[in-house]
Coordinates of C-alpha atoms and ligand atoms in Angstrom, one line a residue:
Chain A
M4 CA 160.2 29.6 77.0
G5 CA 159.1 31.6 79.3
R6 CA 160.5 34.4 82.0
Y7 CA 161.2 33.9 85.2
S8 CA 159.0 36.0 87.0
A9 CA 156.5 36.4 91.0
W10 CA 153.6 36.4 88.5
E11 CA 154.9 33.3 86.6
I12 CA 155.3 31.7 90.5
I13 CA 152.6 32.8 91.2
K14 CA 150.4 30.9 87.7
Q15 CA 153.3 27.7 88.9
G16 CA 151.9 27.2 92.2
L17 CA 148.1 27.3 91.2
T18 CA 148.8 24.2 88.4
G19 CA 150.2 21.8 90.4
N20 CA 154.2 22.6 89.2
K21 CA 153.3 21.5 86.6
G22 CA 154.0 23.7 83.0
W23 CA 157.9 24.7 84.0
E24 CA 160.0 23.9 80.7
R25 CA 163.4 22.5 80.9
A26 CA 165.7 25.3 81.3
W27 CA 167.3 24.6 78.2
R28 CA 167.6 22.3 75.0
D29 CA 169.4 19.2 74.5
P30 CA 170.1 19.5 71.1
E31 CA 171.9 17.1 69.3
P32 CA 175.2 18.7 67.9
K33 CA 174.9 20.2 64.1
A34 CA 177.8 19.7 61.6
R35 CA 179.2 23.3 61.6
Y36 CA 178.6 25.8 63.9
D37 CA 179.9 29.7 63.4
A38 CA 181.9 29.0 66.8
I39 CA 182.6 26.8 69.5
V40 CA 183.1 27.1 73.1
V41 CA 185.2 23.9 74.3
G42 CA 184.3 23.2 78.1
G43 CA 180.9 24.3 79.9
G44 CA 182.2 25.4 82.8
G45 CA 181.0 29.0 84.2
H46 CA 183.3 31.0 81.9
G47 CA 182.5 28.8 77.9
L48 CA 179.0 29.2 79.3
A49 CA 179.3 33.2 79.9
T50 CA 181.6 33.3 76.6
A51 CA 178.2 31.9 74.8
Y52 CA 176.0 34.0 76.2
Y53 CA 177.4 37.4 75.2
L54 CA 178.9 35.8 72.0
A55 CA 174.9 35.7 71.4
K56 CA 173.7 38.6 73.5
E57 CA 176.6 41.4 72.4
H58 CA 178.0 40.1 68.9
G59 CA 174.5 38.5 67.4
I60 CA 176.8 35.5 66.9
R61 CA 174.1 32.8 67.9
N62 CA 175.0 29.9 65.5
V63 CA 177.5 28.7 68.4
A64 CA 177.6 25.4 70.2
V65 CA 179.1 24.6 73.6
L66 CA 181.1 21.4 74.2
E67 CA 181.3 20.0 78.2
K68 CA 182.9 16.7 78.1
G69 CA 180.7 16.4 81.0
W70 CA 177.6 17.8 82.8
L71 CA 177.7 21.9 83.4
G72 CA 179.3 22.7 86.0
G73 CA 180.6 19.5 86.8
G74 CA 184.5 21.8 87.4
N75 CA 185.3 24.1 89.2
A76 CA 181.8 26.0 88.3
G77 CA 180.7 23.7 90.4
R78 CA 183.0 23.6 92.9
N79 CA 184.2 26.7 94.0
T80 CA 183.5 28.6 97.6
T81 CA 182.0 31.4 95.4
I82 CA 183.6 34.4 96.8
V83 CA 183.4 37.3 94.3
R84 CA 185.5 40.4 95.7
S85 CA 187.9 42.7 93.1
N86 CA 190.9 44.2 95.6
Y87 CA 193.6 43.0 93.2
M88 CA 196.6 46.1 92.7
I89 CA 198.2 45.4 89.6
P90 CA 197.6 46.8 86.2
G91 CA 196.2 44.2 84.1
N92 CA 194.2 42.4 86.8
T93 CA 192.6 45.5 88.7
E94 CA 190.5 46.8 86.0
F95 CA 189.5 43.4 84.7
Y96 CA 187.9 41.7 88.2
E97 CA 186.5 45.6 88.9
F98 CA 184.6 45.1 85.6
S99 CA 183.7 42.2 86.3
L100 CA 182.1 43.0 89.5
K101 CA 180.4 46.0 88.0
I102 CA 179.1 43.2 85.8
W103 CA 178.0 41.0 88.7
E104 CA 175.9 43.9 90.2
N105 CA 173.6 43.5 87.8
L106 CA 174.0 39.8 86.7
S107 CA 170.6 38.7 87.9
Q108 CA 168.2 40.5 85.7
D109 CA 170.3 40.9 83.1
L110 CA 169.9 36.3 83.0
N111 CA 167.1 36.2 84.0
Y112 CA 167.9 34.2 86.9
N113 CA 168.5 34.4 90.7
V114 CA 172.4 34.1 91.3
M115 CA 172.2 35.0 94.7
M116 CA 175.0 37.4 94.6
S117 CA 175.2 38.7 98.0
Q118 CA 177.3 42.0 98.6
R119 CA 178.1 41.1 102.3
G120 CA 181.5 42.7 102.1
Q121 CA 184.8 40.8 102.4
I122 CA 187.4 41.3 105.6
V123 CA 190.7 40.5 105.0
L124 CA 192.9 40.8 108.6
F125 CA 196.1 41.7 108.5
H126 CA 198.1 40.2 111.6
S127 CA 201.4 41.8 111.4
P128 CA 202.7 45.5 110.7
A129 CA 204.3 44.1 107.1
G130 CA 200.8 43.1 106.9
R131 CA 199.0 46.1 107.3
D132 CA 201.5 48.5 105.3
A133 CA 200.5 45.4 102.2
A134 CA 196.5 45.9 103.3
A135 CA 197.4 50.2 103.4
R136 CA 199.1 49.8 100.0
R137 CA 196.5 47.4 98.2
L138 CA 193.4 49.9 99.1
N139 CA 195.3 52.9 98.6
I140 CA 195.5 51.5 94.3
M141 CA 192.3 50.5 95.0
R142 CA 190.8 53.7 95.2
L143 CA 192.9 55.2 93.0
N144 CA 191.4 53.0 90.7
G145 CA 187.4 53.6 91.8
I146 CA 187.7 50.5 93.9
D147 CA 186.0 50.5 97.0
G148 CA 187.9 49.9 100.2
E149 CA 188.6 50.6 103.3
L150 CA 191.3 50.4 106.1
L151 CA 190.1 48.5 109.6
D152 CA 191.9 48.7 112.9
R153 CA 191.6 45.7 115.6
E154 CA 188.5 47.5 117.2
Q155 CA 186.4 47.3 114.2
V156 CA 187.2 44.8 113.2
M157 CA 185.8 43.3 116.6
K158 CA 182.4 45.3 116.3
M159 CA 182.0 43.8 113.1
V160 CA 182.8 39.7 114.1
P161 CA 183.4 39.8 117.5
H162 CA 183.4 36.0 117.7
L163 CA 187.3 36.1 115.7
D164 CA 189.4 35.1 118.4
Y165 CA 191.4 38.3 119.4
S166 CA 192.9 37.1 122.9
E167 CA 196.1 38.2 123.3
N168 CA 197.7 34.9 123.2
A169 CA 196.0 33.7 119.6
R170 CA 198.5 32.7 117.2
F171 CA 197.1 34.7 114.7
H172 CA 197.1 38.3 116.8
I173 CA 194.1 40.3 114.6
L174 CA 196.3 43.9 114.0
G175 CA 193.1 44.6 111.5
A176 CA 191.7 44.1 108.2
A177 CA 191.3 45.6 104.8
Y178 CA 187.9 45.4 103.8
Q179 CA 185.6 45.7 100.4
P180 CA 182.5 45.9 101.4
R181 CA 181.5 45.7 97.5
A182 CA 183.0 42.1 97.6
G183 CA 180.9 39.2 98.9
T184 CA 179.4 35.8 97.5
A185 CA 177.2 34.6 95.2
R186 CA 175.8 30.4 94.1
H187 CA 178.1 29.3 91.5
D188 CA 175.3 26.2 90.7
A189 CA 173.0 29.5 89.4
V190 CA 175.7 31.1 87.4
N191 CA 176.0 28.3 85.7
W192 CA 172.4 27.5 85.0
G193 CA 171.3 30.9 84.4
F194 CA 174.8 31.4 81.6
A195 CA 172.9 28.4 80.5
R196 CA 169.6 29.3 80.1
A197 CA 170.5 32.8 79.0
A198 CA 172.5 31.7 75.8
D199 CA 170.3 28.4 75.1
Q200 CA 167.3 31.1 75.2
L201 CA 169.4 33.0 71.9
G202 CA 170.0 29.8 70.3
V203 CA 173.2 29.0 72.0
D204 CA 173.4 24.7 72.1
I205 CA 174.6 23.3 74.5
I206 CA 176.0 19.9 74.5
Q207 CA 176.8 17.4 77.1
N208 CA 178.4 14.6 77.5
C209 CA 180.8 15.5 74.1
E210 CA 184.8 15.5 74.7
V211 CA 186.4 17.5 72.8
T212 CA 189.4 14.6 71.7
G213 CA 191.2 16.2 68.6
F214 CA 191.1 18.6 66.5
L215 CA 191.1 19.3 62.5
H216 CA 193.4 21.8 60.9
D217 CA 193.2 23.5 57.2
A218 CA 196.4 22.8 55.3
T219 CA 197.8 26.4 56.8
G220 CA 197.7 24.8 59.8
A221 CA 194.3 26.8 61.0
A222 CA 191.8 24.9 63.5
I223 CA 188.7 24.3 61.1
G224 CA 186.9 22.1 63.8
V225 CA 187.2 19.6 66.5
Q226 CA 186.5 15.4 67.0
T227 CA 184.6 14.0 69.9
T228 CA 182.9 11.4 71.4
R229 CA 179.4 13.1 69.9
G230 CA 181.1 13.4 65.8
E231 CA 183.4 15.9 63.8
I232 CA 182.1 19.4 64.3
R233 CA 183.7 21.7 61.9
A234 CA 183.6 26.1 63.0
G235 CA 184.4 29.4 62.4
K236 CA 186.4 29.7 65.5
I237 CA 188.0 28.2 67.7
G238 CA 187.4 29.1 72.3
V239 CA 188.7 27.1 74.5
A240 CA 187.6 27.4 77.8
V241 CA 188.7 24.2 80.2
A242 CA 190.2 24.8 83.3
G243 CA 191.9 22.8 84.6
H244 CA 192.8 20.9 81.4
S245 CA 194.5 24.1 79.6
N246 CA 197.6 22.3 79.1
R247 CA 196.1 19.4 78.1
V248 CA 193.8 20.8 75.1
A249 CA 196.5 23.3 74.2
Q250 CA 198.8 20.6 73.2
M251 CA 195.9 18.7 72.1
A252 CA 195.2 21.6 69.5
G253 CA 199.0 22.2 68.6
V254 CA 199.3 25.3 70.1
G255 CA 201.8 23.4 72.4
R256 CA 202.5 23.6 76.5
L257 CA 201.5 26.4 78.2
P258 CA 203.0 27.8 81.2
I259 CA 200.7 26.5 83.7
E260 CA 200.1 23.2 85.7
A261 CA 197.2 21.7 86.7
H262 CA 196.8 21.6 91.1
A263 CA 194.2 20.8 93.2
L264 CA 192.3 23.5 95.9
Q265 CA 189.6 21.4 98.2
A266 CA 186.7 23.1 99.4
F267 CA 185.0 22.5 102.8
V268 CA 181.7 22.7 104.1
S269 CA 180.3 22.6 107.7
E270 CA 177.1 21.0 108.7
A271 CA 174.1 24.2 109.0
V272 CA 174.9 26.1 112.0
K273 CA 172.7 29.6 112.3
P274 CA 173.8 33.5 111.0
H275 CA 176.8 32.9 112.6
L276 CA 179.3 35.2 109.8
D277 CA 177.7 38.2 107.9
Y278 CA 180.9 38.8 105.5
V279 CA 183.6 36.9 103.8
I280 CA 187.0 36.6 106.0
A281 CA 190.2 35.8 104.2
F282 CA 193.8 36.0 105.1
G283 CA 196.7 34.5 103.8
G284 CA 200.4 35.2 104.9
I285 CA 200.5 33.4 107.6
G286 CA 198.4 30.1 106.3
H287 CA 195.6 31.1 103.6
F288 CA 192.2 31.1 104.5
Y289 CA 188.6 31.8 103.4
I290 CA 185.2 31.1 104.6
S291 CA 181.6 32.6 104.4
Q292 CA 178.3 31.2 105.6
S293 CA 176.0 29.5 102.8
D294 CA 172.3 31.2 102.8
K295 CA 171.0 27.4 104.2
G296 CA 173.6 27.9 107.2
G297 CA 177.2 26.0 105.8
M298 CA 180.4 27.2 106.5
V299 CA 181.7 27.2 103.2
Y300 CA 185.2 27.2 103.6
G301 CA 188.9 26.4 101.9
G302 CA 193.0 27.3 101.9
D303 CA 196.2 26.6 100.4
L304 CA 196.9 24.3 97.0
D305 CA 197.4 20.7 97.6
M306 CA 200.5 21.7 95.7
Y307 CA 201.5 18.9 93.8
N308 CA 201.0 18.1 89.9
N309 CA 197.2 17.3 90.1
Y310 CA 193.9 15.4 88.2
A311 CA 192.4 14.1 90.4
Q312 CA 189.4 15.9 91.3
R313 CA 189.7 15.3 95.3
G314 CA 192.1 16.6 98.0
M315 CA 195.2 15.2 100.9
L316 CA 194.9 15.0 103.9
P317 CA 197.3 18.0 104.8
V318 CA 195.3 20.4 103.8
V319 CA 192.5 19.2 105.2
H320 CA 194.6 19.4 108.9
D321 CA 196.3 22.7 107.8
V322 CA 192.9 24.4 107.0
H323 CA 191.2 23.3 110.0
E324 CA 194.1 24.8 111.8
C325 CA 193.5 27.8 110.6
V326 CA 189.9 27.2 111.5
M327 CA 190.4 26.8 115.2
Q328 CA 193.7 29.6 114.7
V329 CA 191.0 32.2 113.9
M330 CA 187.2 31.1 114.5
P331 CA 187.5 28.9 117.7
S332 CA 183.5 29.1 117.6
L333 CA 183.4 26.6 115.2
G334 CA 185.5 24.0 116.8
R335 CA 182.6 21.6 117.5
A336 CA 181.0 21.8 114.0
R337 CA 180.9 18.8 111.9
L338 CA 182.5 19.1 108.8
L339 CA 180.0 17.7 106.3
R340 CA 181.1 17.8 102.5
S341 CA 184.8 18.1 101.5
W342 CA 185.7 17.5 97.6
G343 CA 188.3 18.5 95.1
G344 CA 188.8 20.5 91.6
I345 CA 191.6 20.3 89.2
M346 CA 192.9 24.5 88.7
D347 CA 194.6 26.0 85.7
M348 CA 198.0 27.2 87.7
S349 CA 199.2 30.0 85.5
M350 CA 203.2 30.5 86.5
D351 CA 202.6 34.6 87.7
G352 CA 198.7 33.2 89.0
S353 CA 197.3 36.0 86.9
P354 CA 195.0 34.7 83.7
I355 CA 195.5 34.3 80.6
I356 CA 192.4 35.9 77.5
D357 CA 194.4 35.7 74.0
K358 CA 194.5 34.6 70.9
S359 CA 196.4 31.2 70.5
P360 CA 199.6 30.6 67.8
V361 CA 196.9 28.6 66.1
E362 CA 195.1 30.5 63.5
G363 CA 191.0 29.9 64.6
L364 CA 191.7 29.0 68.2
Y365 CA 191.5 31.7 71.0
L366 CA 192.6 31.1 74.9
N367 CA 190.9 31.3 78.1
C368 CA 192.8 30.0 81.0
G369 CA 195.6 30.4 83.9
W370 CA 192.5 31.0 86.3
C371 CA 194.1 29.8 89.3
Y372 CA 192.0 29.8 92.5
G373 CA 190.5 32.9 91.8
G374 CA 188.2 32.8 88.4
F375 CA 184.8 32.3 90.0
K376 CA 184.4 35.8 90.6
A377 CA 185.9 35.9 87.0
T378 CA 182.8 34.8 85.1
P379 CA 181.1 37.3 83.7
A380 CA 184.1 39.4 82.6
S381 CA 186.0 36.9 81.3
G382 CA 182.7 35.5 79.2
F383 CA 182.5 39.4 78.1
C384 CA 186.1 39.8 76.5
F385 CA 186.7 36.0 75.4
A386 CA 183.4 36.9 73.5
H387 CA 184.7 40.4 72.2
L388 CA 188.0 38.7 71.7
I389 CA 186.2 35.5 68.9
A390 CA 184.2 38.1 67.5
K391 CA 186.0 41.1 67.2
D392 CA 189.9 39.6 66.4
E393 CA 191.1 41.7 68.9
P394 CA 191.1 42.2 73.2
H395 CA 188.5 44.1 75.3
P396 CA 190.2 46.5 76.6
A397 CA 189.5 45.0 80.2
G398 CA 191.1 42.4 79.2
A399 CA 193.4 43.7 77.0
G400 CA 196.5 42.8 80.1
L401 CA 196.0 39.7 80.1
R402 CA 198.2 38.2 77.3
L403 CA 199.9 34.6 76.6
D404 CA 203.0 36.3 75.5
R405 CA 203.7 38.6 79.3
F406 CA 205.8 35.2 80.2
R407 CA 208.1 35.5 76.9
H408 CA 209.1 39.7 77.6
G409 CA 209.0 39.2 81.2
A410 CA 206.3 41.5 81.6
M411 CA 204.1 39.1 84.2
I412 CA 201.7 40.4 86.4
D413 CA 202.6 38.9 89.4
E414 CA 199.6 39.9 92.2
K415 CA 201.5 38.4 95.0
G416 CA 205.1 40.4 94.8
A417 CA 207.1 37.1 95.0
G418 CA 209.0 36.8 92.3
A419 CA 208.4 34.4 89.3
T420 CA 207.2 31.5 91.2
A421 CA 207.9 28.8 88.2
W422 CA 207.6 25.6 90.4
H423 CA 205.3 26.6 93.3
H424 CA 202.2 25.9 90.8
Chain B
M5 CA 198.7 10.9 102.2
L6 CA 200.7 10.0 100.1
R7 CA 203.3 7.7 101.1
I8 CA 206.8 8.6 99.4
P9 CA 209.4 6.1 99.2
C10 CA 212.4 7.8 100.2
P11 CA 215.4 5.9 98.9
Y12 CA 217.7 7.6 101.5
C13 CA 214.9 6.7 104.6
G14 CA 212.6 4.5 103.6
V15 CA 208.6 5.4 103.0
R16 CA 207.6 8.5 104.6
D17 CA 204.5 10.2 104.7
Q18 CA 204.0 13.5 102.1
S19 CA 203.9 16.2 104.5
E20 CA 207.4 15.2 105.9
F21 CA 208.1 16.9 101.6
D22 CA 208.6 19.5 99.6
Y23 CA 207.1 19.2 96.3
G24 CA 210.1 20.6 93.6
G25 CA 208.0 20.4 90.2
D26 CA 208.5 19.0 86.6
A27 CA 211.9 16.8 87.4
T28 CA 212.1 16.7 83.2
V29 CA 213.3 20.2 83.0
N30 CA 216.8 20.6 81.6
Y31 CA 218.1 23.9 82.8
P32 CA 220.0 25.4 79.8
A33 CA 223.3 26.9 79.7
L34 CA 223.3 30.9 81.4
D35 CA 224.2 32.3 77.9
A36 CA 221.7 30.2 76.3
S37 CA 219.3 32.1 74.2
E38 CA 216.1 34.0 75.5
Q39 CA 213.8 31.2 74.5
E40 CA 215.6 28.4 75.5
W41 CA 215.2 29.9 79.0
F42 CA 211.7 31.0 78.7
E43 CA 211.0 27.5 78.3
A44 CA 212.3 26.1 80.9
V45 CA 211.1 28.2 83.5
Y46 CA 207.7 28.7 82.3
L47 CA 206.4 26.2 80.1
R48 CA 205.8 22.7 80.9
D49 CA 203.8 18.9 80.1
D50 CA 201.6 18.9 82.7
P51 CA 200.5 15.8 82.0
K52 CA 197.4 13.6 82.9
G53 CA 198.9 10.2 84.2
P54 CA 203.4 9.1 84.9
H55 CA 205.2 12.1 85.7
T56 CA 208.3 12.8 87.0
E57 CA 208.8 14.9 89.9
L58 CA 210.8 16.4 92.3
W59 CA 210.2 16.3 95.6
R60 CA 213.3 17.2 98.7
H61 CA 212.2 15.5 101.8
A62 CA 212.8 18.6 104.1
R63 CA 211.7 17.6 107.2
G64 CA 213.5 14.1 107.1
C65 CA 216.7 13.7 105.4
R66 CA 216.6 17.0 103.1
M67 CA 217.7 15.4 100.1
W68 CA 216.3 15.5 96.5
I69 CA 214.3 13.1 95.3
I70 CA 212.9 12.0 91.4
V71 CA 209.6 10.5 92.3
E72 CA 207.7 8.9 89.3
R73 CA 203.6 9.2 90.1
N74 CA 200.8 9.4 88.2
T75 CA 199.1 13.1 88.8
V76 CA 195.6 11.1 87.8
T77 CA 195.9 8.3 90.5
H78 CA 198.5 9.0 92.7
E79 CA 200.4 5.9 91.9
I80 CA 204.0 5.9 92.9
T81 CA 205.9 3.5 91.2
G82 CA 209.7 4.7 91.9
A83 CA 211.8 7.2 93.6
R84 CA 215.4 7.5 93.5
P85 CA 218.0 10.8 94.7
A86 CA 218.4 13.1 92.4
N87 CA 222.2 13.9 92.4
P88 CA 223.4 10.3 92.3
A89 CA 226.9 11.2 92.8
H90 CA 226.0 12.4 96.4
A91 CA 224.1 9.3 96.8
E92 CA 227.5 7.1 95.8
V93 CA 229.4 9.4 98.7
L94 CA 227.2 8.3 101.1
K95 CA 226.7 5.0 100.5
R96 CA 230.7 4.9 100.4
D97 CA 231.4 7.2 103.5
F98 CA 227.9 6.9 105.6
E99 CA 227.2 2.6 103.8
L100 CA 224.1 4.2 103.9
E101 CA 222.1 2.0 101.5
T102 CA 220.5 3.4 98.9
T103 CA 217.8 2.0 95.9
Ligands
FAD7 C1 188.1 24.0 95.9 C2 187.4 25.4 94.6 C3 187.2 26.5 95.5 C4 187.1 27.9 94.9 N1 187.1 29.1 95.1 C5 186.6 30.6 94.1 C6 186.8 31.4 94.9 O1 186.4 31.4 96.2 N2 186.6 32.5 94.0 C7 186.6 32.7 93.1 O2 187.0 33.6 92.6 N3 187.5 31.4 91.8 C8 187.4 30.0 93.1 N4 187.9 28.9 92.5 C9 187.9 29.2 91.3 C10 186.8 29.4 89.6 O3 185.9 28.0 90.9 C11 187.5 28.8 89.1 O4 188.7 28.9 88.1 C12 186.6 28.5 87.8 O5 185.4 27.8 88.1 C13 187.6 28.1 86.2 O6 186.3 28.7 84.9 P1 185.2 27.7 85.0 O7 183.9 27.8 85.4 O8 185.2 27.3 83.6 O9 185.7 26.0 85.0 P2 185.6 24.9 85.1 O10 183.8 24.4 85.5 O11 186.0 23.8 85.5 O12 184.7 23.9 83.6 C14 185.9 23.6 82.2 C15 185.0 23.3 81.7 O13 185.6 22.1 80.7 C16 185.2 21.0 80.2 N5 186.5 20.3 79.7 C17 187.9 19.8 80.3 N6 188.2 19.3 79.0 C18 187.1 18.9 78.1 C19 187.8 18.3 76.9 N7 188.9 17.7 76.5 N8 186.5 18.3 76.7 C20 184.9 19.5 76.5 N9 184.9 19.6 77.8 C21 186.1 19.6 78.5 C22 185.5 20.3 82.1 O14 184.4 19.1 82.4 C23 184.5 21.5 82.9 O15 183.2 21.5 83.1 C24 187.7 28.0 94.1 C25 187.8 26.6 92.7 C26 188.0 25.6 93.2 C27 188.0 23.9 93.0

């Protein structure tokens, strides 16, 4: 399989585009691999890629029960940012953003990373204080961020509702210029193709239904809908199904619940929004415009345990109230599509990349509604953990036992939200 | 839209209710071990299928209820008062029919 290049496009164009090869193979599963990654979302694919690229472990399989990107990796609203302020998260998400900045070149696949900047509005003096504090912490950690006043926001995004009687009065915003969006499908396909080129077997329609253990209890393989597969090491990156798979594997229950998050896309309109706009606190809302012109947006979880990949009307209602409060100019745009994905909501809202109590089994979960931006760093750190049996420094704070010790990474600062998610 | 059969008020839209999470969690005694508290506060079965869960009819009678709901199909197969003693008192003093 060749590299993608401008020259290749011209050559293929002149020969009727008949010479393009499939982007990755469709191999039969082997009886044994050095490592298996369960889950062919962005995180699983990135993990396999970095196992092969960084650690030379190429006899690897990614086992996906459906099709690549059929989970959250292909359902998210594609926002990439690193405006986190609690140790554990801060360094991890900035590490991720740095990988994003070169990801297209590294994968030889255009992931359409667009650093258009994210503007997080605040609507109260307390919101301003919180934004200033977050930005200060980010800057102390070498992350870009600026506090914008109302006039600056008005200049950058003139068509929000700045009227005096606006329900969400806009006082200013926290701005991260290096944040933006990337194309989610391209990220999955790019990692899949690059991993495949390094020898990784990507096996779709292969659901893991059980685990094989040796006499000491260590995990030595999996049962799947396509037969038994043995492996030296097994990484689990199944997002919304983390608790299900962990219990199946003998790890026991996780501090995680499955919840649905919805996304919405409007009909295509002319260029209307140059930035990602978001706000939280009062309401919860984020919006950007895709390259095709659709407004892509979302809000809160459906807020009850949920394994159905579609949402319910109360959240549809809430989210569109937010649209109308902040961007009334979209009032007559038609909603084209909406869908849901199953989030692995951890009890503190932060992720877990760690060894499990079962020897040979590694966990990558708890991504909540923010794991797309984490995709490259998650794969990088998880591959490091699997290959070396010790955490990568950038992901070393994301431990499973933090709940037991009360050392939560509680980004919202709201305390333990045990039954909230 | 879920339609939740509140045992006090009858069938109402989900938007009248707040969710209270897994109703099978038993909180241990205050002096129980750290392990027991850790399990009660943080660990969840998180089943894919039937789930016994708490809801509060916050924009209605404000009572906590226990609902049996399937987390895949959303089918609701039962709802009962979370506090049966409370329900008994209401029934006796106000002749409220609870199911
Ligand atoms: C609507 C929505 C909007 C979002 N918006 C954003 C955003 O703007 N920014 C952001 O950073 N994040 C966002 N997220 C979160 C982000 O998409 C997820 O955190 C991230 O994609 C999770 O990692 P993943 O890609 O590996 O998950 P997934 O793509 O869900 O991968 C998990 C895979 O495991 C497979 N699997 C499950 N069980 C088994 C089994 N037994 N055997 C084999 N395979 C199995 C599933 O089929 C699935 O393909 C959003 C999510 C949703 C749903």
